[in-house]
mmCIF file of C-alpha atoms and ligand atoms in Angstrom:
data_model
loop_
_atom_site.group_PDB
_atom_site.id
_atom_site.type_symbol
_atom_site.label_atom_id
_atom_site.label_comp_id
_atom_site.label_asym_id
_atom_site.label_seq_id
_atom_site.Cartn_x
_atom_site.Cartn_y
_atom_site.Cartn_z
ATOM 1 C CA MET A 785 0.000 0.000 0.000
ATOM 2 C CA THR A 786 1.628 3.252 -1.146
ATOM 3 C CA ASP A 787 2.028 5.948 1.496
ATOM 4 C CA TRP A 788 1.124 8.836 -0.823
ATOM 5 C CA GLY A 789 1.747 11.407 1.906
ATOM 6 C CA ALA A 790 5.287 10.098 2.350
ATOM 7 C CA ARG A 791 5.822 10.273 -1.411
ATOM 8 C CA ALA A 792 4.650 13.885 -1.352
ATOM 9 C CA GLU A 793 6.967 14.676 1.562
ATOM 10 C CA CYS A 794 9.942 13.129 -0.258
ATOM 11 C CA LEU A 795 9.254 14.932 -3.534
ATOM 12 C CA LEU A 796 8.661 18.273 -1.807
ATOM 13 C CA SER A 797 11.951 17.993 0.053
ATOM 14 C CA GLN A 798 13.733 17.356 -3.246
ATOM 15 C CA VAL A 799 12.134 20.453 -4.789
ATOM 16 C CA ALA A 800 12.890 22.479 -1.634
ATOM 17 C CA ALA A 801 16.591 21.872 -2.345
ATOM 18 C CA CYS A 802 16.131 23.873 -5.582
ATOM 19 C CA SER A 803 16.790 27.077 -3.654
ATOM 20 C CA GLU A 804 19.324 29.840 -3.183
ATOM 21 C CA PRO A 805 21.574 29.184 -0.182
ATOM 22 C CA GLY A 806 20.264 30.374 3.197
ATOM 23 C CA PRO A 807 17.404 29.676 5.580
ATOM 24 C CA GLY A 808 14.224 28.158 4.164
ATOM 25 C CA VAL A 809 13.458 28.147 0.447
ATOM 26 C CA THR A 810 14.273 31.012 -1.929
ATOM 27 C CA ARG A 811 13.225 30.059 -5.478
ATOM 28 C CA LEU A 812 12.487 33.105 -7.584
ATOM 29 C CA PRO A 813 11.129 32.911 -11.159
ATOM 30 C CA PHE A 814 13.367 32.546 -14.217
ATOM 31 C CA THR A 815 16.410 31.630 -12.160
ATOM 32 C CA PRO A 816 18.680 28.552 -11.964
ATOM 33 C CA GLU A 817 16.630 27.425 -8.957
ATOM 34 C CA HIS A 818 13.436 27.635 -11.048
ATOM 35 C CA ARG A 819 15.100 25.628 -13.815
ATOM 36 C CA ALA A 820 16.237 22.939 -11.351
ATOM 37 C CA ALA A 821 12.725 22.650 -9.936
ATOM 38 C CA ILE A 822 10.981 22.253 -13.296
ATOM 39 C CA ASP A 823 13.591 19.735 -14.448
ATOM 40 C CA LEU A 824 12.749 17.670 -11.390
ATOM 41 C CA LEU A 825 8.990 18.099 -11.901
ATOM 42 C CA GLN A 826 9.300 17.225 -15.602
ATOM 43 C CA THR A 827 10.910 13.903 -14.702
ATOM 44 C CA GLN A 828 8.074 13.164 -12.268
ATOM 45 C CA MET A 829 5.446 14.162 -14.827
ATOM 46 C CA GLU A 830 6.973 11.945 -17.500
ATOM 47 C CA GLU A 831 7.197 9.003 -15.073
ATOM 48 C CA ILE A 832 3.456 9.399 -14.477
ATOM 49 C CA GLY A 833 2.896 9.298 -18.238
ATOM 50 C CA LEU A 834 2.092 12.977 -18.762
ATOM 51 C CA THR A 835 3.084 14.969 -21.841
ATOM 52 C CA VAL A 836 5.233 17.871 -20.644
ATOM 53 C CA THR A 837 5.569 21.345 -22.162
ATOM 54 C CA LEU A 838 6.919 24.707 -20.949
ATOM 55 C CA ASP A 839 4.856 27.650 -22.176
ATOM 56 C CA HIS A 840 6.198 31.132 -22.972
ATOM 57 C CA ALA A 841 5.145 32.463 -19.565
ATOM 58 C CA GLY A 842 7.365 29.843 -17.925
ATOM 59 C CA THR A 843 4.505 27.567 -16.842
ATOM 60 C CA LEU A 844 5.441 23.877 -16.828
ATOM 61 C CA ILE A 845 2.438 21.870 -18.036
ATOM 62 C CA GLY A 846 1.972 18.131 -17.475
ATOM 63 C CA ARG A 847 -0.984 16.889 -19.573
ATOM 64 C CA SER A 848 -2.888 13.624 -19.335
ATOM 65 C CA GLU A 849 -4.826 13.269 -22.589
ATOM 66 C CA GLY A 850 -8.489 12.316 -22.377
ATOM 67 C CA PRO A 851 -10.683 10.995 -25.186
ATOM 68 C CA PRO A 852 -10.784 13.130 -28.352
ATOM 69 C CA GLY A 853 -13.031 16.151 -27.950
ATOM 70 C CA SER A 854 -13.134 15.874 -24.153
ATOM 71 C CA ARG A 855 -12.680 18.970 -22.032
ATOM 72 C CA THR A 856 -9.747 19.623 -19.701
ATOM 73 C CA LEU A 857 -9.584 20.034 -15.940
ATOM 74 C CA LEU A 858 -6.744 22.354 -14.936
ATOM 75 C CA MET A 859 -4.951 21.786 -11.607
ATOM 76 C CA GLY A 860 -1.749 23.142 -10.137
ATOM 77 C CA SER A 861 -0.234 26.142 -8.378
ATOM 78 C CA HIS A 862 2.999 28.159 -8.390
ATOM 79 C CA GLN A 863 6.580 26.903 -8.222
ATOM 80 C CA ASP A 864 8.086 30.135 -6.934
ATOM 81 C CA SER A 865 8.605 31.004 -3.263
ATOM 82 C CA VAL A 866 9.151 34.176 -1.280
ATOM 83 C CA ARG A 867 12.658 34.862 0.058
ATOM 84 C CA GLU A 868 13.509 32.437 2.911
ATOM 85 C CA GLY A 869 10.048 30.938 2.536
ATOM 86 C CA GLY A 870 8.662 27.489 3.184
ATOM 87 C CA ALA A 871 8.789 24.186 1.312
ATOM 88 C CA TYR A 872 5.020 23.911 0.744
ATOM 89 C CA ASP A 873 3.571 27.272 -0.380
ATOM 90 C CA GLY A 874 2.648 26.853 -4.060
ATOM 91 C CA ILE A 875 4.697 23.797 -4.928
ATOM 92 C CA MET A 876 2.501 21.519 -2.787
ATOM 93 C CA GLY A 877 -0.294 22.390 -5.236
ATOM 94 C CA VAL A 878 1.789 20.988 -8.092
ATOM 95 C CA VAL A 879 3.011 17.822 -6.363
ATOM 96 C CA LEU A 880 -0.267 16.634 -4.771
ATOM 97 C CA PRO A 881 -2.350 16.574 -7.973
ATOM 98 C CA LEU A 882 0.524 14.806 -9.750
ATOM 99 C CA LEU A 883 0.422 12.096 -7.082
ATOM 100 C CA ALA A 884 -3.390 11.952 -7.237
ATOM 101 C CA LEU A 885 -3.082 11.212 -10.974
ATOM 102 C CA ASP A 886 -0.400 8.624 -10.215
ATOM 103 C CA LYS A 887 -2.710 7.029 -7.646
ATOM 104 C CA LEU A 888 -5.516 6.727 -10.212
ATOM 105 C CA ARG A 889 -3.056 5.283 -12.726
ATOM 106 C CA ALA A 890 -1.927 2.726 -10.128
ATOM 107 C CA GLU A 891 -5.596 1.796 -9.617
ATOM 108 C CA GLY A 892 -6.107 1.473 -13.376
ATOM 109 C CA ILE A 893 -8.636 4.294 -13.444
ATOM 110 C CA GLU A 894 -8.834 6.248 -16.689
ATOM 111 C CA LEU A 895 -10.581 9.620 -16.742
ATOM 112 C CA PRO A 896 -13.061 10.608 -19.475
ATOM 113 C CA PHE A 897 -11.487 14.066 -19.647
ATOM 114 C CA SER A 898 -8.007 15.538 -19.973
ATOM 115 C CA VAL A 899 -6.121 16.896 -16.978
ATOM 116 C CA GLU A 900 -3.298 19.427 -16.932
ATOM 117 C CA VAL A 901 -1.116 19.975 -13.879
ATOM 118 C CA LEU A 902 0.387 23.479 -14.051
ATOM 119 C CA ALA A 903 3.488 24.819 -12.287
ATOM 120 C CA PHE A 904 3.210 28.590 -12.674
ATOM 121 C CA ALA A 905 6.524 30.457 -12.720
ATOM 122 C CA ASP A 906 5.712 33.623 -10.779
ATOM 123 C CA GLU A 907 2.783 33.978 -8.402
ATOM 124 C CA GLU A 908 4.481 35.698 -5.478
ATOM 125 C CA GLY A 909 5.575 38.876 -7.246
ATOM 126 C CA VAL A 910 8.765 38.953 -5.136
ATOM 127 C CA ARG A 911 11.355 39.338 -7.915
ATOM 128 C CA PHE A 912 9.292 41.753 -10.051
ATOM 129 C CA PRO A 913 6.577 44.163 -8.759
ATOM 130 C CA THR A 914 3.848 42.164 -10.489
ATOM 131 C CA ALA A 915 2.349 38.714 -9.853
ATOM 132 C CA LEU A 916 0.243 35.859 -11.257
ATOM 133 C CA VAL A 917 2.202 36.027 -14.523
ATOM 134 C CA GLY A 918 1.433 32.494 -15.794
ATOM 135 C CA SER A 919 -2.166 32.275 -14.620
ATOM 136 C CA ARG A 920 -2.969 35.682 -16.117
ATOM 137 C CA ALA A 921 -1.403 34.513 -19.397
ATOM 138 C CA LEU A 922 -3.796 31.525 -19.552
ATOM 139 C CA ALA A 923 -6.726 33.718 -18.499
ATOM 140 C CA GLY A 924 -5.902 36.257 -21.234
ATOM 141 C CA THR A 925 -5.523 39.073 -18.676
ATOM 142 C CA PHE A 926 -1.732 39.408 -18.840
ATOM 143 C CA ASP A 927 -0.651 43.040 -19.340
ATOM 144 C CA ASP A 928 2.430 43.249 -21.626
ATOM 145 C CA ALA A 929 3.432 46.454 -19.791
ATOM 146 C CA VAL A 930 4.699 44.376 -16.849
ATOM 147 C CA LEU A 931 7.407 42.932 -19.132
ATOM 148 C CA SER A 932 9.293 46.218 -18.680
ATOM 149 C CA MET A 933 9.243 45.969 -14.872
ATOM 150 C CA THR A 934 12.681 45.421 -13.364
ATOM 151 C CA ASP A 935 14.046 43.437 -10.441
ATOM 152 C CA THR A 936 16.476 44.934 -7.902
ATOM 153 C CA GLN A 937 19.360 44.241 -10.323
ATOM 154 C CA GLY A 938 17.681 46.242 -13.090
ATOM 155 C CA VAL A 939 16.849 43.115 -15.126
ATOM 156 C CA THR A 940 13.475 43.441 -16.875
ATOM 157 C CA LEU A 941 10.926 40.641 -16.748
ATOM 158 C CA ARG A 942 11.270 40.455 -20.556
ATOM 159 C CA GLU A 943 15.047 39.920 -20.295
ATOM 160 C CA ALA A 944 14.710 37.367 -17.517
ATOM 161 C CA MET A 945 12.194 35.365 -19.554
ATOM 162 C CA ALA A 946 14.332 35.524 -22.701
ATOM 163 C CA CYS A 947 17.383 34.329 -20.739
ATOM 164 C CA PHE A 948 15.200 31.470 -19.514
ATOM 165 C CA GLY A 949 14.665 30.450 -23.160
ATOM 166 C CA LEU A 950 11.152 31.907 -23.471
ATOM 167 C CA ASN A 951 9.656 34.326 -25.992
ATOM 168 C CA PRO A 952 7.563 36.744 -23.878
ATOM 169 C CA GLU A 953 6.110 38.322 -27.032
ATOM 170 C CA GLN A 954 4.226 35.006 -27.456
ATOM 171 C CA ILE A 955 2.470 35.262 -24.084
ATOM 172 C CA ARG A 956 -0.619 36.821 -25.639
ATOM 173 C CA THR A 957 -1.121 33.582 -27.644
ATOM 174 C CA LEU A 958 -1.436 31.490 -24.470
ATOM 175 C CA SER A 959 -4.973 32.448 -23.470
ATOM 176 C CA ARG A 960 -7.247 29.397 -23.247
ATOM 177 C CA ASN A 961 -10.807 28.938 -24.544
ATOM 178 C CA PRO A 962 -13.156 28.592 -21.538
ATOM 179 C CA GLU A 963 -15.309 26.217 -23.631
ATOM 180 C CA ASP A 964 -12.475 23.680 -23.486
ATOM 181 C CA LEU A 965 -12.244 23.706 -19.692
ATOM 182 C CA LEU A 966 -14.011 21.978 -16.802
ATOM 183 C CA GLY A 967 -12.402 24.364 -14.307
ATOM 184 C CA PHE A 968 -9.285 25.010 -12.251
ATOM 185 C CA VAL A 969 -8.664 23.324 -8.890
ATOM 186 C CA GLU A 970 -5.789 24.591 -6.764
ATOM 187 C CA THR A 971 -4.457 22.772 -3.721
ATOM 188 C CA HIS A 972 -2.550 24.955 -1.255
ATOM 189 C CA ILE A 973 -1.261 24.932 2.292
ATOM 190 C CA GLU A 974 -3.714 27.056 4.293
ATOM 191 C CA GLN A 975 -1.083 29.547 5.473
ATOM 192 C CA GLY A 976 -3.346 30.274 8.456
ATOM 193 C CA PRO A 977 -4.516 28.692 11.753
ATOM 194 C CA VAL A 978 -8.153 27.750 11.060
ATOM 195 C CA LEU A 979 -7.841 24.074 10.045
ATOM 196 C CA GLU A 980 -5.441 23.375 12.918
ATOM 197 C CA ARG A 981 -7.815 25.105 15.358
ATOM 198 C CA GLU A 982 -10.787 23.103 13.964
ATOM 199 C CA GLU A 983 -8.667 19.901 14.035
ATOM 200 C CA ARG A 984 -9.290 19.289 10.329
ATOM 201 C CA PRO A 985 -6.631 18.161 7.828
ATOM 202 C CA LEU A 986 -8.443 19.679 4.849
ATOM 203 C CA GLY A 987 -10.808 22.498 3.984
ATOM 204 C CA VAL A 988 -12.385 24.088 0.907
ATOM 205 C CA VAL A 989 -11.989 27.795 0.157
ATOM 206 C CA SER A 990 -15.111 29.979 -0.064
ATOM 207 C CA ALA A 991 -13.439 33.109 -1.491
ATOM 208 C CA ILE A 992 -9.972 34.610 -2.101
ATOM 209 C CA CYS A 993 -9.274 38.082 -0.756
ATOM 210 C CA GLY A 994 -8.654 41.062 -3.011
ATOM 211 C CA ILE A 995 -5.237 42.708 -2.809
ATOM 212 C CA GLU A 996 -3.520 45.944 -3.830
ATOM 213 C CA ARG A 997 0.073 47.080 -3.509
ATOM 214 C CA HIS A 998 1.511 50.608 -3.557
ATOM 215 C CA GLN A 999 5.136 51.536 -4.257
ATOM 216 C CA ILE A 1000 6.078 54.718 -2.332
ATOM 217 C CA GLU A 1001 9.180 56.913 -2.689
ATOM 218 C CA ILE A 1002 9.946 59.699 -0.202
ATOM 219 C CA THR A 1003 12.630 62.275 -1.021
ATOM 220 C CA GLY A 1004 13.914 64.631 1.674
ATOM 221 C CA GLU A 1005 17.332 66.101 2.301
ATOM 222 C CA THR A 1006 20.348 64.532 3.903
ATOM 223 C CA GLY A 1007 22.839 66.261 6.174
ATOM 224 C CA HIS A 1008 25.256 65.685 9.010
ATOM 225 C CA ALA A 1009 23.415 64.047 11.936
ATOM 226 C CA GLY A 1010 25.426 66.149 14.380
ATOM 227 C CA THR A 1011 25.422 69.565 12.788
ATOM 228 C CA LEU A 1012 22.051 69.771 11.003
ATOM 229 C CA PRO A 1013 19.585 71.439 13.427
ATOM 230 C CA MET A 1014 16.426 69.432 14.220
ATOM 231 C CA SER A 1015 14.136 72.242 13.165
ATOM 232 C CA GLY A 1016 13.601 72.378 9.424
ATOM 233 C CA ARG A 1017 14.977 68.904 8.772
ATOM 234 C CA ARG A 1018 13.485 67.123 5.755
ATOM 235 C CA ASP A 1019 14.086 63.624 7.084
ATOM 236 C CA ALA A 1020 12.665 61.021 4.645
ATOM 237 C CA LEU A 1021 12.684 58.245 7.250
ATOM 238 C CA VAL A 1022 10.649 60.263 9.769
ATOM 239 C CA ALA A 1023 8.029 60.776 7.043
ATOM 240 C CA ALA A 1024 8.173 57.052 6.235
ATOM 241 C CA ALA A 1025 7.664 56.204 9.910
ATOM 242 C CA ALA A 1026 4.446 58.245 9.882
ATOM 243 C CA ILE A 1027 3.247 56.247 6.863
ATOM 244 C CA VAL A 1028 4.105 52.914 8.508
ATOM 245 C CA ALA A 1029 2.172 53.948 11.628
ATOM 246 C CA GLU A 1030 -0.815 55.118 9.547
ATOM 247 C CA VAL A 1031 -0.984 51.885 7.516
ATOM 248 C CA ASP A 1032 -0.983 49.889 10.751
ATOM 249 C CA ARG A 1033 -3.637 52.169 12.294
ATOM 250 C CA MET A 1034 -5.875 51.625 9.246
ATOM 251 C CA GLY A 1035 -5.507 47.858 9.485
ATOM 252 C CA GLN A 1036 -6.132 47.816 13.248
ATOM 253 C CA SER A 1037 -9.233 50.040 13.017
ATOM 254 C CA THR A 1038 -10.940 48.799 9.807
ATOM 255 C CA PRO A 1039 -12.987 45.575 9.902
ATOM 256 C CA ASN A 1040 -12.023 42.989 7.197
ATOM 257 C CA LEU A 1041 -8.845 44.864 6.260
ATOM 258 C CA ARG A 1042 -5.245 43.603 6.493
ATOM 259 C CA ALA A 1043 -2.656 46.383 6.005
ATOM 260 C CA THR A 1044 1.099 45.839 5.839
ATOM 261 C CA VAL A 1045 4.314 47.688 5.072
ATOM 262 C CA GLY A 1046 6.513 44.759 4.097
ATOM 263 C CA ALA A 1047 9.531 46.296 2.401
ATOM 264 C CA LEU A 1048 11.512 49.487 3.131
ATOM 265 C CA THR A 1049 14.891 50.858 1.958
ATOM 266 C CA VAL A 1050 16.796 53.864 3.342
ATOM 267 C CA GLU A 1051 19.471 56.007 1.665
ATOM 268 C CA PRO A 1052 22.219 56.724 2.497
ATOM 269 C CA ASN A 1053 21.430 54.306 5.369
ATOM 270 C CA VAL A 1054 24.345 55.316 7.596
ATOM 271 C CA VAL A 1055 24.277 56.034 11.314
ATOM 272 C CA ASN A 1056 25.423 59.661 11.107
ATOM 273 C CA ALA A 1057 23.501 61.081 8.144
ATOM 274 C CA VAL A 1058 19.898 62.257 7.944
ATOM 275 C CA PRO A 1059 18.003 59.904 5.552
ATOM 276 C CA ARG A 1060 17.596 61.492 2.137
ATOM 277 C CA ARG A 1061 15.435 58.892 0.352
ATOM 278 C CA VAL A 1062 13.179 56.082 1.496
ATOM 279 C CA THR A 1063 11.204 53.574 -0.609
ATOM 280 C CA LEU A 1064 8.521 51.420 0.949
ATOM 281 C CA THR A 1065 5.557 49.243 -0.025
ATOM 282 C CA ALA A 1066 2.034 49.389 1.377
ATOM 283 C CA GLU A 1067 -0.275 46.405 0.877
ATOM 284 C CA PHE A 1068 -4.025 46.202 1.581
ATOM 285 C CA ARG A 1069 -6.102 43.011 1.507
ATOM 286 C CA SER A 1070 -9.800 42.447 2.047
ATOM 287 C CA PRO A 1071 -12.599 40.102 0.953
ATOM 288 C CA ASP A 1072 -14.490 43.343 0.260
ATOM 289 C CA ASP A 1073 -13.117 45.320 -2.713
ATOM 290 C CA ALA A 1074 -14.688 48.632 -1.606
ATOM 291 C CA THR A 1075 -12.954 48.413 1.793
ATOM 292 C CA ARG A 1076 -9.637 47.696 0.130
ATOM 293 C CA SER A 1077 -9.735 50.486 -2.448
ATOM 294 C CA ALA A 1078 -11.001 53.015 0.130
ATOM 295 C CA ALA A 1079 -7.936 52.224 2.229
ATOM 296 C CA GLY A 1080 -5.624 52.826 -0.742
ATOM 297 C CA ASP A 1081 -7.284 56.159 -1.502
ATOM 298 C CA ALA A 1082 -7.157 57.218 2.166
ATOM 299 C CA LEU A 1083 -3.440 56.468 2.353
ATOM 300 C CA HIS A 1084 -2.726 58.575 -0.743
ATOM 301 C CA HIS A 1085 -4.666 61.462 0.823
ATOM 302 C CA PHE A 1086 -2.723 61.047 4.080
ATOM 303 C CA MET A 1087 0.585 61.151 2.189
ATOM 304 C CA GLN A 1088 -0.335 64.363 0.355
ATOM 305 C CA ASN A 1089 -0.831 66.135 3.685
ATOM 306 C CA LEU A 1090 2.293 64.535 5.148
ATOM 307 C CA ALA A 1091 4.450 65.703 2.218
ATOM 308 C CA ALA A 1092 3.465 69.321 2.967
ATOM 309 C CA ASP A 1093 3.980 68.926 6.724
ATOM 310 C CA ARG A 1094 7.374 67.272 6.350
ATOM 311 C CA LYS A 1095 8.496 69.318 3.321
ATOM 312 C CA THR A 1096 9.354 66.064 1.532
ATOM 313 C CA ALA A 1097 8.407 64.873 -1.952
ATOM 314 C CA ILE A 1098 6.274 61.733 -1.821
ATOM 315 C CA ASN A 1099 5.615 59.768 -5.034
ATOM 316 C CA ALA A 1100 3.210 56.867 -4.683
ATOM 317 C CA GLU A 1101 1.927 54.479 -7.335
ATOM 318 C CA LYS A 1102 -0.542 51.603 -7.109
ATOM 319 C CA THR A 1103 1.553 48.931 -8.816
ATOM 320 C CA TYR A 1104 -0.772 45.980 -8.369
ATOM 321 C CA ALA A 1105 -4.433 45.247 -7.735
ATOM 322 C CA GLN A 1106 -6.720 42.255 -8.004
ATOM 323 C CA MET A 1107 -10.379 41.836 -7.089
ATOM 324 C CA ALA A 1108 -11.664 39.494 -4.387
ATOM 325 C CA GLN A 1109 -12.762 36.210 -6.006
ATOM 326 C CA PRO A 1110 -15.521 33.899 -4.774
ATOM 327 C CA CYS A 1111 -14.862 30.228 -5.585
ATOM 328 C CA ASP A 1112 -17.306 28.386 -7.835
ATOM 329 C CA ALA A 1113 -20.046 26.880 -5.658
ATOM 330 C CA THR A 1114 -20.626 23.753 -7.802
ATOM 331 C CA LEU A 1115 -16.974 22.818 -8.198
ATOM 332 C CA SER A 1116 -16.329 23.586 -4.516
ATOM 333 C CA ALA A 1117 -19.264 21.427 -3.427
ATOM 334 C CA GLN A 1118 -17.871 18.545 -5.484
ATOM 335 C CA LEU A 1119 -14.519 19.032 -3.786
ATOM 336 C CA ALA A 1120 -16.008 19.464 -0.304
ATOM 337 C CA GLY A 1121 -17.720 16.079 -0.339
ATOM 338 C CA ARG A 1122 -14.564 14.238 -1.342
ATOM 339 C CA GLY A 1123 -13.009 13.686 2.007
ATOM 340 C CA THR A 1124 -12.081 10.219 3.176
ATOM 341 C CA ASP A 1125 -11.940 8.582 6.604
ATOM 342 C CA LYS A 1126 -8.752 10.601 7.092
ATOM 343 C CA GLY A 1127 -10.863 13.738 7.304
ATOM 344 C CA ALA A 1128 -13.600 15.193 5.174
ATOM 345 C CA CYS A 1129 -12.765 18.438 3.475
ATOM 346 C CA GLY A 1130 -16.168 19.877 4.220
ATOM 347 C CA LEU A 1131 -14.990 22.913 6.195
ATOM 348 C CA LEU A 1132 -15.441 26.086 4.135
ATOM 349 C CA LEU A 1133 -13.080 28.997 4.868
ATOM 350 C CA PRO A 1134 -11.920 32.262 3.191
ATOM 351 C CA SER A 1135 -8.349 32.738 1.989
ATOM 352 C CA GLY A 1136 -6.453 35.796 3.318
ATOM 353 C CA ALA A 1137 -3.624 34.844 0.974
ATOM 354 C CA THR A 1138 -3.989 35.387 -2.733
ATOM 355 C CA HIS A 1139 -3.439 32.605 -5.261
ATOM 356 C CA ASP A 1140 -3.221 31.837 -8.971
ATOM 357 C CA ALA A 1141 -6.836 30.690 -8.682
ATOM 358 C CA SER A 1142 -7.851 34.341 -8.303
ATOM 359 C CA ALA A 1143 -6.481 35.020 -11.805
ATOM 360 C CA MET A 1144 -7.866 31.750 -13.223
ATOM 361 C CA ALA A 1145 -11.342 32.813 -12.064
ATOM 362 C CA ASP A 1146 -11.357 35.161 -15.086
ATOM 363 C CA LEU A 1147 -11.077 32.068 -17.306
ATOM 364 C CA CYS A 1148 -13.114 29.262 -15.742
ATOM 365 C CA PRO A 1149 -14.801 28.041 -12.517
ATOM 366 C CA ILE A 1150 -12.284 27.748 -9.651
ATOM 367 C CA ALA A 1151 -12.115 25.712 -6.470
ATOM 368 C CA MET A 1152 -9.394 25.470 -3.822
ATOM 369 C CA LEU A 1153 -8.450 22.705 -1.413
ATOM 370 C CA PHE A 1154 -6.605 23.846 1.727
ATOM 371 C CA VAL A 1155 -4.239 21.587 3.666
ATOM 372 C CA ARG A 1156 -3.639 22.138 7.399
ATOM 373 C CA CYS A 1157 -0.650 24.358 8.203
ATOM 374 C CA ARG A 1158 1.247 23.795 11.474
ATOM 375 C CA ASP A 1159 0.881 26.826 13.773
ATOM 376 C CA GLY A 1160 -0.644 28.649 10.816
ATOM 377 C CA VAL A 1161 2.776 30.017 9.823
ATOM 378 C CA SER A 1162 3.823 30.484 6.210
ATOM 379 C CA HIS A 1163 6.308 32.507 4.175
ATOM 380 C CA THR A 1164 8.888 31.282 6.708
ATOM 381 C CA PRO A 1165 11.304 28.328 6.888
ATOM 382 C CA GLU A 1166 9.080 26.898 9.662
ATOM 383 C CA GLU A 1167 6.148 26.379 7.248
ATOM 384 C CA PHE A 1168 5.021 22.719 7.575
ATOM 385 C CA ALA A 1169 2.289 20.333 6.451
ATOM 386 C CA ALA A 1170 2.069 16.801 7.880
ATOM 387 C CA LYS A 1171 2.493 13.865 5.519
ATOM 388 C CA ASP A 1172 -0.796 12.284 6.644
ATOM 389 C CA ASP A 1173 -2.636 15.522 5.834
ATOM 390 C CA MET A 1174 -1.021 15.544 2.397
ATOM 391 C CA GLY A 1175 -2.018 11.883 2.027
ATOM 392 C CA ALA A 1176 -5.605 12.845 2.868
ATOM 393 C CA ALA A 1177 -5.436 15.603 0.253
ATOM 394 C CA ILE A 1178 -4.187 13.189 -2.405
ATOM 395 C CA ASP A 1179 -7.030 10.796 -1.545
ATOM 396 C CA ALA A 1180 -9.523 13.666 -1.706
ATOM 397 C CA LEU A 1181 -8.203 14.866 -5.089
ATOM 398 C CA ALA A 1182 -8.264 11.341 -6.540
ATOM 399 C CA SER A 1183 -11.783 10.856 -5.203
ATOM 400 C CA PHE A 1184 -12.818 14.254 -6.613
ATOM 401 C CA LEU A 1185 -11.477 13.291 -10.060
ATOM 402 C CA THR A 1186 -13.364 9.986 -10.118
ATOM 403 C CA ALA A 1187 -16.552 11.710 -8.938
ATOM 404 C CA LEU A 1188 -16.123 14.305 -11.690
ATOM 405 C CA ALA A 1189 -15.656 11.430 -14.154
ATOM 406 C CA ARG A 1190 -18.906 9.832 -13.024
ATOM 407 C CA LYS A 1191 -20.727 13.174 -13.313
ATOM 408 C CA ASP A 1192 -19.145 13.802 -16.729
ATOM 409 C CA SER A 1193 -20.239 10.390 -18.050
ATOM 410 C CA GLU A 1194 -23.788 10.883 -16.637
ATOM 411 C CA ASN A 1195 -24.002 14.183 -18.532
ATOM 412 C CA SER A 1196 -22.653 12.836 -21.813
HETATM 413 O O1 HGY B 170 0.919 37.143 -0.998
HETATM 414 C C1 HGY B 170 0.204 36.132 -1.009
HETATM 415 O O2 HGY B 170 -0.865 36.093 -0.434
HETATM 416 C C2 HGY B 170 0.648 34.939 -1.785
HETATM 417 O O3 HGY B 170 1.394 34.121 -0.936
HETATM 418 N N1 HGY B 170 1.400 35.329 -2.943
HETATM 419 MN MN1 MN B 171 1.030 30.581 -2.577
HETATM 420 MN MN1 MN B 172 3.036 32.807 -0.936
#
């Protein structure tokens, strides 16, 4: 009897080694680490009997061909991680459906539809100030303008993709026809504490929060920390500190809003000089789009007043936004009922994290399966999912696929 959870654990630890040196996993898109990971996944896909392709957005696609004319169920998640992240975020959603397909193959079960397991290149938006590159390409919502965005080394997304052997000008040809699709099902570690608190290994997502990100640059005036009088200083970091405090105040005082300043740089960043320039990010998330966009507008208004008070120049740009996305009720109900004795996945919960599924919702019905996350921590080296929970997820996915097959044959 195969221990599918153990197989998942083994494969995920192999992919986790495809990382920059340092704590946790750092696997950014279009890098040697990304290449090592998709080489490993390609081998696994081919061993399972899938046809493997790499599309021009860097998405690795493992396809199991159904009967001629049948539609396709899309599964998968992202291969990239945050810096010093965990070994499960994203990549678990590639490995578990692969093993669910392998389980069905081992049981001699053939599906009356095609299945594609997708490993999207860039969901996190850590290397470039954009995100959901591969899923937006399939959904036909990719904006070519992001190809000119640069990473901290000044490399554009276009250059990084070309160096990776891709032709980014072909991305616009990748959009799929919704008529060909049964839907998109994403499996993901919960990244929160709910399933652990409810003592459930699995859960089904009701909706994915909306998200927006602002890039802010504050320009003041530097000077000698010892000789420049306090009055009249144009200290960029003092202005930034007011923004950080205001973002936190908004998050603390607004229901259904998460507000975070996650990244900040200071120049010249030396102990005895007044900071001249600060860049920082502000991120707002909410299941309610009006709450989220009102927060973004309020922050821009706050910064206009602050710039005058502090005699600093403040340039702010909303660099990223995506709407909150409800999951498809029918597909989610089919997923919810597919638990096994290891734990039904009937618990419905919202996702505070965003996912490729939120982009895929523009293309086809989406559903998400959450797997319990130890202590609810994610985006850290301590991120962990238990092998038995992953085994339960593989069982649930295999059971979902066979139930979908039965429903598909009833309808045909
Ligand atoms: O930021 C997120 O919610 C996701 O992990 N990219
Ligand atoms: Mn993720
Ligand atoms: Mn993530």
